[in-house]
Amino acid sequence: MSNRINKSRKKLSFSKLSIYSFLFIASILSLFPFYWMFVMATRPSAAYNSIPPTLTPGDMLVENFKKVLNQIDFFGGMWNSFVLCAVVTIVVLFISSLAGFAFAKFKFPGKNILFVAILVTMIIPPQLGLIPQYFLISNAGLLDTLPGVMILFFLNPLGIFLMRQYISGAVPDELIEAAKLDGCSNFRIYWKIVLPIILPAFATLGIIVFTAVWGEFLWQFTILRDPDMYTIQVALAQLSNTNNVDFGMIMSGVFWATVPLLVIFLLFNRLFISSITEGSVK
């Protein structure tokens, strides 16, 4: 009996060791691009193509960043990106949670067909709608404005899907029925009951939307032409418009443009992990 217990313990410890080793290696591989970007941000441009590759940080981080500041309005682009991402994230959370609440807890004609139609839009490449969307924004007089960039991101099919799935499992039907018996309107039920319950899902979707909009380039580059309205992605693209590309300068700009995303994730990672674990349990 004791031998069987010892063998099972050894198998369990070996399986745990294998899982932890795999996760450790995967973490290192995931973090390596960020580390290499930091290394290149501290090195001269020649280090980018050096053989063997340079893997240790240099002493040119400040100097390379000064070059970035001389070439573009870095902090202006960061501010425009922050305003863009913050507004889009708030609007997407509000619209997606309302739509998810309706699809999860209400019955109305054509609900399933409409939900499937929203999901189908996720498989359509955004590049296909670039030209008609540009003409719509142009006719609305929103070229070279942040609202012209924002409006395209307000309806998020993925957000509606995630909210619908989370609300379906996290919000009991009995709680909603009890609120209706007390005379609560549908919006009050959403605001007072549903919203506090789905805060972890808010954090998850908020991080996804914020990072996606922050890293989006094509639509922002198409709409924005005034340098004062450039987001950080469009501004960084101007660094490679010269014949002699300074990779150290570019990597320095990209590195500092990535820092806000890390800060956002660190601020909301607890709710993000809570949402994932709750979903797995349910």
Short mmCIF file of N, CA, C and O in Angstrom, two decimals, residues 100-101 104-105 161-176 189 193-202 274-282:
data_model
loop_
_atom_site.label_atom_id
_atom_site.label_comp_id
_atom_site.label_asym_id
_atom_site.label_seq_id
_atom_site.Cartn_x
_atom_site.Cartn_y
_atom_site.Cartn_z
N GLY A 100 -25.27 42.57 -24.20
CA GLY A 100 -25.11 41.24 -23.63
C GLY A 100 -26.20 40.92 -22.63
O GLY A 100 -26.70 39.77 -22.59
N PHE A 101 -26.61 41.90 -21.85
CA PHE A 101 -27.71 41.72 -20.89
C PHE A 101 -29.01 41.40 -21.64
O PHE A 101 -29.76 40.50 -21.25
N ALA A 104 -28.83 37.89 -23.16
CA ALA A 104 -28.75 36.81 -22.18
C ALA A 104 -30.05 36.61 -21.41
O ALA A 104 -30.40 35.48 -21.07
N LYS A 105 -30.78 37.70 -21.13
CA LYS A 105 -31.89 37.60 -20.18
C LYS A 105 -33.26 38.00 -20.74
O LYS A 105 -34.25 37.91 -20.02
N PHE A 161 -20.42 39.33 -27.35
CA PHE A 161 -20.39 37.89 -27.12
C PHE A 161 -19.89 37.55 -25.71
O PHE A 161 -20.50 36.74 -24.99
N LEU A 162 -18.77 38.17 -25.30
CA LEU A 162 -18.22 37.90 -23.98
C LEU A 162 -19.19 38.29 -22.87
O LEU A 162 -19.37 37.54 -21.89
N MET A 163 -19.83 39.45 -23.00
CA MET A 163 -20.77 39.89 -21.98
C MET A 163 -22.00 39.00 -21.93
O MET A 163 -22.51 38.69 -20.85
N ARG A 164 -22.47 38.59 -23.08
CA ARG A 164 -23.64 37.70 -23.10
C ARG A 164 -23.33 36.39 -22.39
O ARG A 164 -24.13 35.89 -21.60
N GLN A 165 -22.17 35.82 -22.68
CA GLN A 165 -21.80 34.55 -22.06
C GLN A 165 -21.60 34.70 -20.55
O GLN A 165 -22.03 33.85 -19.77
N TYR A 166 -20.96 35.79 -20.14
CA TYR A 166 -20.69 35.98 -18.72
C TYR A 166 -21.97 36.24 -17.94
O TYR A 166 -22.20 35.69 -16.86
N ILE A 167 -22.84 37.09 -18.48
CA ILE A 167 -24.08 37.42 -17.80
C ILE A 167 -24.99 36.20 -17.71
O ILE A 167 -25.68 35.99 -16.70
N SER A 168 -24.97 35.36 -18.74
CA SER A 168 -25.81 34.16 -18.73
C SER A 168 -25.48 33.26 -17.56
O SER A 168 -26.37 32.66 -16.93
N GLY A 169 -24.19 33.15 -17.21
CA GLY A 169 -23.80 32.27 -16.14
C GLY A 169 -23.70 32.92 -14.78
O GLY A 169 -23.86 32.27 -13.75
N ALA A 170 -23.42 34.24 -14.75
CA ALA A 170 -23.14 34.90 -13.48
C ALA A 170 -24.36 35.54 -12.84
O ALA A 170 -24.39 35.74 -11.61
N VAL A 171 -25.36 35.89 -13.62
CA VAL A 171 -26.53 36.60 -13.09
C VAL A 171 -27.73 35.64 -13.07
O VAL A 171 -28.22 35.25 -14.13
N PRO A 172 -28.20 35.24 -11.89
CA PRO A 172 -29.34 34.31 -11.82
C PRO A 172 -30.63 34.95 -12.33
O PRO A 172 -30.89 36.13 -12.10
N ASP A 173 -31.43 34.14 -13.01
CA ASP A 173 -32.73 34.62 -13.50
C ASP A 173 -33.65 35.00 -12.34
O ASP A 173 -34.45 35.93 -12.44
N GLU A 174 -33.53 34.27 -11.21
CA GLU A 174 -34.38 34.55 -10.06
C GLU A 174 -34.14 35.95 -9.51
O GLU A 174 -35.06 36.61 -9.03
N LEU A 175 -32.88 36.40 -9.56
CA LEU A 175 -32.55 37.74 -9.06
C LEU A 175 -33.22 38.81 -9.92
O LEU A 175 -33.73 39.81 -9.41
N ILE A 176 -33.24 38.61 -11.21
CA ILE A 176 -33.87 39.58 -12.12
C ILE A 176 -35.38 39.57 -11.94
O ILE A 176 -36.03 40.63 -11.92
N ILE A 189 -32.36 47.51 -13.26
CA ILE A 189 -31.85 46.17 -12.98
C ILE A 189 -30.42 46.04 -13.48
O ILE A 189 -29.54 45.51 -12.80
N ILE A 193 -28.02 45.85 -10.33
CA ILE A 193 -27.83 44.44 -10.04
C ILE A 193 -26.78 43.80 -10.96
O ILE A 193 -25.82 43.19 -10.49
N VAL A 194 -26.98 43.96 -12.27
CA VAL A 194 -26.10 43.29 -13.22
C VAL A 194 -24.70 43.89 -13.21
O VAL A 194 -23.70 43.15 -13.18
N LEU A 195 -24.62 45.20 -13.22
CA LEU A 195 -23.33 45.87 -13.35
C LEU A 195 -22.36 45.50 -12.23
O LEU A 195 -21.19 45.19 -12.51
N PRO A 196 -22.76 45.52 -10.95
CA PRO A 196 -21.79 45.12 -9.91
C PRO A 196 -21.31 43.67 -10.04
O PRO A 196 -20.18 43.37 -9.67
N ILE A 197 -22.16 42.80 -10.57
CA ILE A 197 -21.78 41.39 -10.69
C ILE A 197 -20.76 41.16 -11.80
O ILE A 197 -19.88 40.29 -11.68
N ILE A 198 -20.84 41.93 -12.85
CA ILE A 198 -20.00 41.68 -14.02
C ILE A 198 -18.74 42.55 -14.05
O ILE A 198 -18.08 42.65 -15.10
N LEU A 199 -18.36 43.14 -12.95
CA LEU A 199 -17.15 43.97 -12.92
C LEU A 199 -15.90 43.20 -13.35
O LEU A 199 -15.05 43.76 -14.06
N PRO A 200 -15.71 41.93 -12.91
CA PRO A 200 -14.53 41.20 -13.43
C PRO A 200 -14.53 41.07 -14.95
O PRO A 200 -13.48 41.19 -15.58
N ALA A 201 -15.70 40.84 -15.53
CA ALA A 201 -15.78 40.76 -17.00
C ALA A 201 -15.48 42.12 -17.62
O ALA A 201 -14.91 42.21 -18.71
N PHE A 202 -15.88 43.20 -16.94
CA PHE A 202 -15.54 44.54 -17.40
C PHE A 202 -14.03 44.71 -17.50
O PHE A 202 -13.52 45.28 -18.47
N SER A 274 -9.62 37.12 -11.95
CA SER A 274 -10.88 36.72 -11.29
C SER A 274 -11.93 36.36 -12.32
O SER A 274 -12.67 35.38 -12.17
N SER A 275 -12.01 37.13 -13.40
CA SER A 275 -12.99 36.84 -14.44
C SER A 275 -12.71 35.49 -15.11
O SER A 275 -13.62 34.70 -15.35
N ILE A 276 -11.44 35.21 -15.37
CA ILE A 276 -11.09 33.95 -16.02
C ILE A 276 -11.38 32.76 -15.11
O ILE A 276 -11.95 31.75 -15.52
N THR A 277 -10.99 32.87 -13.82
CA THR A 277 -11.22 31.75 -12.90
C THR A 277 -12.69 31.52 -12.64
O THR A 277 -13.14 30.38 -12.56
N GLU A 278 -13.47 32.58 -12.53
CA GLU A 278 -14.90 32.42 -12.33
C GLU A 278 -15.55 31.75 -13.53
O GLU A 278 -16.42 30.89 -13.39
N GLY A 279 -15.11 32.15 -14.71
CA GLY A 279 -15.67 31.54 -15.91
C GLY A 279 -15.33 30.05 -16.00
O GLY A 279 -16.14 29.24 -16.40
N SER A 280 -14.10 29.67 -15.56
CA SER A 280 -13.73 28.27 -15.61
C SER A 280 -14.51 27.44 -14.60
O SER A 280 -14.86 26.30 -14.87
N VAL A 281 -14.78 28.04 -13.43
CA VAL A 281 -15.55 27.32 -12.41
C VAL A 281 -16.98 27.12 -12.85
O VAL A 281 -17.57 26.06 -12.70
N LYS A 282 -17.58 28.19 -13.43
CA LYS A 282 -18.96 28.10 -13.86
C LYS A 282 -19.10 27.11 -15.01
O LYS A 282 -20.12 26.51 -15.20
#
